[in-house]
XYZ file of C-alpha atoms in Angstrom:
520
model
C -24.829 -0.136 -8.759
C -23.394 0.321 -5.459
C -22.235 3.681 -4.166
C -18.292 2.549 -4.065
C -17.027 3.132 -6.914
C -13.408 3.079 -5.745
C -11.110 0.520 -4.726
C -8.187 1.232 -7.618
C -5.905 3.966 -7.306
C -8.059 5.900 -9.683
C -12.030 6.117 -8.619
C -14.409 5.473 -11.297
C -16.234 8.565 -12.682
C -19.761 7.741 -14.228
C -19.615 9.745 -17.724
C -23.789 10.683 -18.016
C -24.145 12.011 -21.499
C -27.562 14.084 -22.420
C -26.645 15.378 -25.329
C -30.043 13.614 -26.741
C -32.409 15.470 -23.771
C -30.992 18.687 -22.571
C -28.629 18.793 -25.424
C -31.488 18.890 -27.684
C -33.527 21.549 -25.336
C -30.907 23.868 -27.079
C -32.882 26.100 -29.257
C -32.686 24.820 -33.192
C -31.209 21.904 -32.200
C -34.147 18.911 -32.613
C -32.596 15.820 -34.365
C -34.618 13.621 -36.295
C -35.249 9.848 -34.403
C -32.515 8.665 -36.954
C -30.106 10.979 -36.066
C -31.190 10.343 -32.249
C -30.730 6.838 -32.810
C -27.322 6.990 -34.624
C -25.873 9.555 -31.573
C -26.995 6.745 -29.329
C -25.582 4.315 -30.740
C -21.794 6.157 -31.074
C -22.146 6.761 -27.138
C -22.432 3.365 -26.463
C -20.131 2.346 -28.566
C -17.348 5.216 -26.751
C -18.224 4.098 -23.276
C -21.050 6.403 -22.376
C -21.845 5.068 -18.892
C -25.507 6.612 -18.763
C -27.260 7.910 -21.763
C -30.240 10.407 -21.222
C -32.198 9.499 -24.241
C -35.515 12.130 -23.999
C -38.130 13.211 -21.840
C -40.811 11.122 -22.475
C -44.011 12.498 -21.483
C -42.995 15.626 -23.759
C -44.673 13.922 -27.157
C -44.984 10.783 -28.834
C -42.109 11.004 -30.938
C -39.808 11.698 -27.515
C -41.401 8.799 -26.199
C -40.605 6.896 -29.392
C -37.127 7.753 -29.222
C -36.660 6.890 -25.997
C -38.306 2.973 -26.403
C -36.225 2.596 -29.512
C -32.844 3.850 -28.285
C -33.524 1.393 -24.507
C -34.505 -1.526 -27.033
C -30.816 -0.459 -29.809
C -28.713 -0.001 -26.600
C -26.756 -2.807 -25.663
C -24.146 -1.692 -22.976
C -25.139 1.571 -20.990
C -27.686 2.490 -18.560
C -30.501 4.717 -20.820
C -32.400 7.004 -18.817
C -35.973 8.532 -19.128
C -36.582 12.430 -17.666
C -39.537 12.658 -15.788
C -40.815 15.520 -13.371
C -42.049 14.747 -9.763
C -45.861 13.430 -11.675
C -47.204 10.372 -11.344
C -47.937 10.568 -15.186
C -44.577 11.659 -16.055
C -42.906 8.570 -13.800
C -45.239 6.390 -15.577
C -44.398 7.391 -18.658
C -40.786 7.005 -18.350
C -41.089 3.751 -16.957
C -42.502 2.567 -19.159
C -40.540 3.829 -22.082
C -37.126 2.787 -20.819
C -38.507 -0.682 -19.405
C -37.159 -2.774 -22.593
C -33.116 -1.350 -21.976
C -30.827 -3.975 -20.772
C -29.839 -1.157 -17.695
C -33.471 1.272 -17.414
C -33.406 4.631 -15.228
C -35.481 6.727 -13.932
C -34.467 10.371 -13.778
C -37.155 12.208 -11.356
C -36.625 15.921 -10.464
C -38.081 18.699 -8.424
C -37.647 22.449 -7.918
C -35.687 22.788 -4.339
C -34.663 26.542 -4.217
C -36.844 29.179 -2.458
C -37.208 30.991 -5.862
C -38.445 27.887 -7.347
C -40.686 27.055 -4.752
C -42.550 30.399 -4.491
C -42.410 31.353 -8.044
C -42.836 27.726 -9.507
C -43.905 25.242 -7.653
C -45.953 27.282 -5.273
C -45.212 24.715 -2.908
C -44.498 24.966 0.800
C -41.120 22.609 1.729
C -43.106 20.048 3.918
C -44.917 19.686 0.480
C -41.975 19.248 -2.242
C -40.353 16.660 0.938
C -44.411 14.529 0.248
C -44.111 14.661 -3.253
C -40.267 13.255 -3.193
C -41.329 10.862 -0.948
C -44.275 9.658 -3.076
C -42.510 9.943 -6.809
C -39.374 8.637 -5.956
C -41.215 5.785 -4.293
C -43.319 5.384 -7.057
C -40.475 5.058 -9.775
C -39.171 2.362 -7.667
C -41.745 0.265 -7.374
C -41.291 0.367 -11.342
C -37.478 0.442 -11.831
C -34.335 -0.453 -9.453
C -32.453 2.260 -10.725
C -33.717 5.698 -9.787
C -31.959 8.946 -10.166
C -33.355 12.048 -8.256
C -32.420 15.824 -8.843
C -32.871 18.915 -6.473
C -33.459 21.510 -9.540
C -31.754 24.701 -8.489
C -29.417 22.571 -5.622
C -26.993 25.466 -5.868
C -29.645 28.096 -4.429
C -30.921 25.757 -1.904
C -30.493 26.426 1.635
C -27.942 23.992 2.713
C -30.341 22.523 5.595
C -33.265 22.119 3.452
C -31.256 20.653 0.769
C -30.094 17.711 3.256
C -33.948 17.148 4.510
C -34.656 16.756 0.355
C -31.584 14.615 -0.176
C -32.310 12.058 2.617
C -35.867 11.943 1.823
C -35.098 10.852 -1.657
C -32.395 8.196 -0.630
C -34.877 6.653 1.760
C -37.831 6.387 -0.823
C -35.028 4.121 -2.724
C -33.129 6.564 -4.803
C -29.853 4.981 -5.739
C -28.360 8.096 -7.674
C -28.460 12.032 -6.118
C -27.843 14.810 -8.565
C -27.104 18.548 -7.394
C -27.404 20.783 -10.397
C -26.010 24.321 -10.847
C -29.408 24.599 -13.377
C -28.778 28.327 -13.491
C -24.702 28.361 -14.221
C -24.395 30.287 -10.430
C -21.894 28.686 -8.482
C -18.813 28.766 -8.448
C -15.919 25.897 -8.130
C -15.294 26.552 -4.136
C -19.371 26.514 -3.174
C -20.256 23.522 -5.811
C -17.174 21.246 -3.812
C -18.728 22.455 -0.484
C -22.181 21.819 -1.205
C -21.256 18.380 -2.096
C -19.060 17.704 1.048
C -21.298 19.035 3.473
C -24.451 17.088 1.684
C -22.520 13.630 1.660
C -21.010 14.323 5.391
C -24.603 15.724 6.668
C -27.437 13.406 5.118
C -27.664 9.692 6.378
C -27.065 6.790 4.534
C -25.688 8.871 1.983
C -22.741 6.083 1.460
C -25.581 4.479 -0.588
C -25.746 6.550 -3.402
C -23.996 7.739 -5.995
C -23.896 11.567 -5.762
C -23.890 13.487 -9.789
C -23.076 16.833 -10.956
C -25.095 18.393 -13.287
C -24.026 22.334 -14.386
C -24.751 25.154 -16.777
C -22.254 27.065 -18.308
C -24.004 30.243 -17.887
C -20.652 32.197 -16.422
C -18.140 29.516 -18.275
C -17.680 27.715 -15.003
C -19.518 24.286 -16.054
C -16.441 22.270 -16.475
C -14.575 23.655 -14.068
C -17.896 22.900 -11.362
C -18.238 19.483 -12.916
C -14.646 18.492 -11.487
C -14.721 20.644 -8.755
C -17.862 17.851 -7.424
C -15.854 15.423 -7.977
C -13.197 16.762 -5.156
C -16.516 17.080 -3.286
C -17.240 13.531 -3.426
C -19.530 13.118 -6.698
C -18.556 10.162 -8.923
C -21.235 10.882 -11.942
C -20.816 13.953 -14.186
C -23.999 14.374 -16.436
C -22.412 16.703 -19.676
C -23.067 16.678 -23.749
C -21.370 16.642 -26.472
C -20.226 19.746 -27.523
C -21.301 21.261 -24.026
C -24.619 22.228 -26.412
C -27.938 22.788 -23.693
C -30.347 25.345 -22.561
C -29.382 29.178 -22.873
C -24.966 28.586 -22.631
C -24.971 24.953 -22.525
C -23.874 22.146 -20.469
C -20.235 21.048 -19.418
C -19.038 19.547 -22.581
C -18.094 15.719 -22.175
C -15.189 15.589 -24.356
C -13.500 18.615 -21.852
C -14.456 16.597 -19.116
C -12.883 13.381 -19.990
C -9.592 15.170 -21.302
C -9.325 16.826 -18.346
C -9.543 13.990 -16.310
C -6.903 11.617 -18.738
C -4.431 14.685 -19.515
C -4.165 16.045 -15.548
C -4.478 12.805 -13.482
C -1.644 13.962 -11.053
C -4.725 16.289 -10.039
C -7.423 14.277 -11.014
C -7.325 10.834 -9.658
C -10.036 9.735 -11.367
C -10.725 7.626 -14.778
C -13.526 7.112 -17.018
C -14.686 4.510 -19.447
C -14.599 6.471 -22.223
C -12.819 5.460 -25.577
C -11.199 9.097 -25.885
C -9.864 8.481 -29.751
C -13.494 8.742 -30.449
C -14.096 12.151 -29.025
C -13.771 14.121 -32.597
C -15.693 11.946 -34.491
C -18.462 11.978 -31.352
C -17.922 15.465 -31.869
C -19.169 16.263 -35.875
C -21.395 13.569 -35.527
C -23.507 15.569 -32.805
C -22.600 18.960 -34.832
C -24.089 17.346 -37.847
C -27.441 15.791 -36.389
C -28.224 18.852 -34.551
C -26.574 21.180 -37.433
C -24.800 23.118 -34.483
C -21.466 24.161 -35.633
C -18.491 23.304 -33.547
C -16.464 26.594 -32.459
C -13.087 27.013 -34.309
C -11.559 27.690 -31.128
C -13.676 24.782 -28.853
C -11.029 22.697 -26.541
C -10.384 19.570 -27.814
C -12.540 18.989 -30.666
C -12.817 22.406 -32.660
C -10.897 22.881 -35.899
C -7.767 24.856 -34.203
C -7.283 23.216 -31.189
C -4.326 21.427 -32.402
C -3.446 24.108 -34.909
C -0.593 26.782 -34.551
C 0.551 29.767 -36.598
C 2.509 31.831 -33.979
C 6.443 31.655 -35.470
C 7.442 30.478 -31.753
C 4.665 27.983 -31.278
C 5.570 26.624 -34.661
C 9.068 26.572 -33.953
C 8.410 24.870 -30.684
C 6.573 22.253 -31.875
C 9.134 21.222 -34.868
C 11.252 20.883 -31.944
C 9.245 19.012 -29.562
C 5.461 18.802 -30.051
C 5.290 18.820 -25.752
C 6.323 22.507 -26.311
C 2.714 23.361 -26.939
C 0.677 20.635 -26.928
C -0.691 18.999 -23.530
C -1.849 16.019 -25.693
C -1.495 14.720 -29.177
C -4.415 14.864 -31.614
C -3.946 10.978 -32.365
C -5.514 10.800 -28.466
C -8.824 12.517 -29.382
C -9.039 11.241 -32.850
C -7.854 13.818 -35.351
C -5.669 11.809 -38.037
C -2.546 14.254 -39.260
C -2.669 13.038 -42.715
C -5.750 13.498 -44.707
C -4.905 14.262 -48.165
C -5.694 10.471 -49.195
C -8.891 10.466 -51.841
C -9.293 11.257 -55.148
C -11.596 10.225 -58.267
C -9.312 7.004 -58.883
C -10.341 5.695 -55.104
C -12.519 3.131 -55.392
C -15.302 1.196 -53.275
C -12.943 -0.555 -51.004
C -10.605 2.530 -50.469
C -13.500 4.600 -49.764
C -15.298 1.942 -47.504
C -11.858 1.915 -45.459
C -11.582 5.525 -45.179
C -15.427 5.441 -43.894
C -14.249 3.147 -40.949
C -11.534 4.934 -40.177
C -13.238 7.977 -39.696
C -16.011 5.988 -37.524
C -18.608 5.785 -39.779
C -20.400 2.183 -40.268
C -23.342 2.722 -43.098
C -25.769 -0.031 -44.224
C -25.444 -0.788 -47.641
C -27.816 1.328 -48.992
C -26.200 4.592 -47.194
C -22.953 3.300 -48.490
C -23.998 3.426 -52.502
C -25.163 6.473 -51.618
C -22.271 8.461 -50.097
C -20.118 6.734 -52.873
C -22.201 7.506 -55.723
C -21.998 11.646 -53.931
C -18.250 10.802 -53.311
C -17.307 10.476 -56.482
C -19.550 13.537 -58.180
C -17.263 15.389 -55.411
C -14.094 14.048 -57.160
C -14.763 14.884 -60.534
C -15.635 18.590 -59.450
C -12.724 18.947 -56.805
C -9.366 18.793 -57.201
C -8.536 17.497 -53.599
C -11.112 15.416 -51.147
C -9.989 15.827 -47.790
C -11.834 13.686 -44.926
C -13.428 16.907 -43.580
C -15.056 16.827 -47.250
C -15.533 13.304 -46.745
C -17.607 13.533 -42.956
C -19.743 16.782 -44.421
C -20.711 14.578 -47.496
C -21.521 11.737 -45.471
C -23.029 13.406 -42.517
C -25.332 15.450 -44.745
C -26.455 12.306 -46.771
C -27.305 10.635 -43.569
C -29.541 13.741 -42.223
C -31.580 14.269 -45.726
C -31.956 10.678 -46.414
C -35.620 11.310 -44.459
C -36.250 14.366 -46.164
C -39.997 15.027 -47.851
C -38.855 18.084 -50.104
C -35.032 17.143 -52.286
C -33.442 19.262 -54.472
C -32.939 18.072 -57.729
C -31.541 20.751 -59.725
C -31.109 24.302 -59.491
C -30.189 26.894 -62.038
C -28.746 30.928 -61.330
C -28.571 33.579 -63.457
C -26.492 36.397 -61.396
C -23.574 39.404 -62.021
C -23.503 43.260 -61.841
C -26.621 43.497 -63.899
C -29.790 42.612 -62.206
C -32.164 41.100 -61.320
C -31.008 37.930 -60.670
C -33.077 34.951 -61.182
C -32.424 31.196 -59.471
C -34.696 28.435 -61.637
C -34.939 25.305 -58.859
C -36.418 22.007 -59.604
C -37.971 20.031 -56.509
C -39.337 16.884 -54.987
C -41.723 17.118 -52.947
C -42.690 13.636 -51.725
C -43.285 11.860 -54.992
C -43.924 15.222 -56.993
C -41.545 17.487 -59.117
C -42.110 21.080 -59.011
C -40.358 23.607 -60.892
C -40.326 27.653 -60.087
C -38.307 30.691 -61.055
C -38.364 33.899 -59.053
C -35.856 36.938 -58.745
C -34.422 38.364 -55.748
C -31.775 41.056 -54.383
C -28.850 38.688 -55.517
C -28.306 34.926 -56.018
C -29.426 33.765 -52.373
C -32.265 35.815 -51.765
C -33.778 34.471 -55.232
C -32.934 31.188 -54.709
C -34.792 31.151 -51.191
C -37.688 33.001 -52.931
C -38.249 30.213 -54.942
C -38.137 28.080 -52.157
C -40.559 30.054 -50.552
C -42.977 30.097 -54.373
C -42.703 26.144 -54.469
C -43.288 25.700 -50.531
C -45.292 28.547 -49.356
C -44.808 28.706 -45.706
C -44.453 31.832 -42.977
C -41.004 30.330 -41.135
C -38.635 33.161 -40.695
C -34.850 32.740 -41.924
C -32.855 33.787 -38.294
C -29.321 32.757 -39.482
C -27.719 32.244 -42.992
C -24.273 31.581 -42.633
C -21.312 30.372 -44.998
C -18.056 28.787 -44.639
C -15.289 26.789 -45.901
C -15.130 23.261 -45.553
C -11.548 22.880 -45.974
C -8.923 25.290 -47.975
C -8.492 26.601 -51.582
C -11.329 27.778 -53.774
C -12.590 24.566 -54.869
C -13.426 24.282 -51.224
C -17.098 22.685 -50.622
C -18.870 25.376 -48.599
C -21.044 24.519 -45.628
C -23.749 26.379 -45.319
C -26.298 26.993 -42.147
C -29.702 28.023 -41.723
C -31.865 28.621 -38.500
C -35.763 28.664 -39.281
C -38.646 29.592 -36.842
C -42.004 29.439 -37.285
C -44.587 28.950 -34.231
C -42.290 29.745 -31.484
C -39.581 26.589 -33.112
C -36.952 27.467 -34.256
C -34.216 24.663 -36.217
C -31.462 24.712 -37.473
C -29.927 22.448 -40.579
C -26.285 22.534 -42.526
C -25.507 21.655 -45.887
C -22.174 21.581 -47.938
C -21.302 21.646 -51.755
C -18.897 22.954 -54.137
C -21.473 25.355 -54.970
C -22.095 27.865 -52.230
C -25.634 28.281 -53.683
C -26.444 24.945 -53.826
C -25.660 24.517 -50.381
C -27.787 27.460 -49.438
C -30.746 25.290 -50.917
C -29.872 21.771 -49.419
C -29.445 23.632 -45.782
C -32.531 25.577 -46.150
C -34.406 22.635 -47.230
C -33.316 20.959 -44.822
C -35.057 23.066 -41.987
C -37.337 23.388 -43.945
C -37.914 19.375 -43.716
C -37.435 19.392 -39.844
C -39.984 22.991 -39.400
C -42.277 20.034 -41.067
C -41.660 16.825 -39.158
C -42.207 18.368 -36.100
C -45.625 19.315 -37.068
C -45.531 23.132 -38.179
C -48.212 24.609 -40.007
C -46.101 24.605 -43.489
C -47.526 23.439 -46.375
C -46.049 21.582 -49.392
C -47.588 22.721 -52.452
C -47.090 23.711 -55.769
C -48.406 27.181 -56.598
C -49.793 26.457 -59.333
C -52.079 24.177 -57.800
């Protein structure tokens, strides 16, 4: 791809989602390959332009993940991380060599702090090894992204020696990154002007922006580039990353759409799938979406004030800069009920965005309608928290199968659970200090492991006390840490599906937990 990306009255902005690599950096937030694979395949489907799909030399299953999703991917560009090492380069190369569009995304440590501190490189010697790595990657793939980690403490002089360096070994993308959250809008535009004006040949690449939202500033850097001259944003989905996160795509690409008298710019993104983009992510990596999030959390088209309300009965422009039809939130959702049947249901599936194989559809049905005969009302929030949750245990080793509580003023109570563990049932009772703690306790009797519970939290699904209640829990155990959601009727049973559940993940990635019985 050529560095032009104009030539309409709106330039072309490269959307570079990597929600599945730095996204997933974000502590408690591994997804399974499954769920990897399903994300990928929604951001393709939305327009994605570029999708980061893992760092490969990390492990075996990242480099899995990263072959499977460049063989799945049909339309956009999937990208490989690798750091300025031959073995790294390599590895990425070869991982991503089956996509339809393969990148390679090399990066090295630029800043004076990173050089001393990290690298413990000299700057003649970081300029040999961009030479060599970026030359390398292109010997093995045409498209090669380069990064200068810390861009945004770079001296501006040494920055344009790295820059043209990498553009001469064949780089065909350049990406800045505020990887510490410092800058603000005013320096990130002039870094990028003075770069693009400063380094020859720079006309031939595509410059990126790549920020941290360590201050809040990401989004507001990420467009502020683009004044600079950058035509590629790299962001995630729900702005989740490292430490505060990354600039979140769906802000991005609302910004852009909603202000375009300020923003000349478009992107190739199908915006009416932002919400559903949007749970999906929150449900792989069990991340809850703020109430309060622009664009895709639960209030952001929600108003209680008298004068907003009153406003908006008048003329919804009153207080609302777009209309949730754009993004994808439906205003009726009151549709289901225990007389729905297979076709209804199927129908509401697609309309929400989901497209399950046969198999996953018996299933969510089958759980649909054990929802219908318990609640009153089945909303499509119940719907996407059945569904998403049936999608992220369908892998599990350890199910629950039944669970029994005996609790109220007079202790102790006592939770009886009933469990499969791979193709074994196991049965327990223990007591605890209330309902919760003795139904994790028997968790804990039936799978003895030494993971640490970090976060238990509860909420509504939807409104009235039939509500289903989605539960989260954040495990660590050998410096990991993951997180899973679950959501029933039953608070407590919840509880159990979302501790299993990280439970399940603490295991797939290899922790030292093991499945037995006790009485074994």
């Amino acid at each position: 791809m050529t560095a032009s990306v104009s030539g309409s009255p709106k330039d072309r902005v490269l959307i570079f989602d990597t929600t599945l690599r730095d996204g997933e950096q974000c502590p408690g937030a591994t997804m399974t390959l499954e769920e990897k694979l399903e994300v990928a395949e929604l951001l393709d489907t939305m327009g994605v332009d570029i999708i980061e799909a893992g760092f490969p030399i990390a492990s075996n299953g990242d480099f899995e993940a990263v072959s499977l999703i460049a063989k799945q991917v049909k339309r956009a560009t999937v990208a490989g991380l690798a750091r300025a090492i031959s073995a790294d380069i390599a590895r990425a190369g070869d991982a991503v060599r089956h996509a339809a569009r393969p990148r390679i995304h090399t990066f090295v440590s630029t800043s004076p702090i990173h050089l001393a501190h990290q690298m413990r490189k000299s700057e003649e010697e970081v300029l040999e090894i961009i030479t060599n790595t970026v030359t390398q990657a292109r010997n093995l793939i045409e498209d090669i992204e380069w990064s200068a980690m810390d861009a945004t403490r770079t001296p501006i002089d040494y920055l344009c020696r790295c820059v043209e360096a990498a553009i001469k070994a064949g780089a065909t993308t350049i990406n800045l990154p505020d990887t510490v959250g410092y800058a603000t809008p005013d320096e990130y535009r002039a870094m990028f002007r003075a770069v693009r004006e400063r380094v020859p040949n720079a006309d031939k690449a595509i410059f990126s922006a790549h920020c941290h939202n360590d201050l809040g500033l990401a989004v507001a850097n990420s467009l502020a580039a683009l004044e600079g001259g950058a035509r590629q944003i790299e962001c995630t989905l729900n702005g989740i990353g490292e430490r505060a996160g990354n600039a979140a795509l769906e802000e991005i690409v609302m910004a852009i759409k909603t202000r375009g008298d300020v923003l000349p710019y478009e992107t190739g993104i199908e915006a009416t799938m932002l919400t559903r983009a949007s749970k999906l992510a929150s449900a792989a990596t069990s991340f809850p979406v703020q109430y309060n999030k622009a664009i895709v959390g639960r209030n952001a088209f929600a108003h209680e004030s008298g004068i907003h309300q009153d406003g908006m009965l008048k003329n919804a422009q009153t207080y609302e800069i777009m209309t949730p039809e754009s993004v994808g939130v439906s205003k009726t959702s009151l549709v289901m009920g225990k007389h729905s049947g297979r076709a209804a249901f199927r129908n509401k599936l697609e309309e929400l965005g989901y497209s399950l194989s046969d198999n996953q559809f018996q299933d969510a049905f089958e759980r649909f309608k054990e929802l219908a005969d318990r609640k009153k009302h089945v909303y499509d929030e119940d719907i996407e928290a059945l569904v998403d949750q049936n999608i992220a245990m369908a892998h599990d080793r350890i199910k629950l199968v039944s669970l029994h509580i005996v609790a109220g003023t007079r202790g102790p109570q006592r939770a009886t659970m009933r469990l499969q563990v791979d193709d074994r049932i196991v049965v327990e009772e223990q007591e605890g200090n209330g309902p919760v703690d003795a139904t994790f306790n028997a968790i804990k009797a039936l799978v003895p492991h030494e993971a640490v519970l970090e976060l238990y939290q509860v909420h509504a699904v939807t409104e009235g006390t039939d509500a289903q209640a989605e539960v989260s829990v954040r495990l660590s155990a050998d410096d990991r840490s993951v997180t899973s959601r679950a959501a029933d009727p039953d608070t407590l049973v919840a509880s159990a599906q979302a501790y299993l559940g990280a439970l399940n993940k603490l295991m797939s990635r290899g922790a030292r937990l093991h499945a037995q019985h006790a009485a074994e």
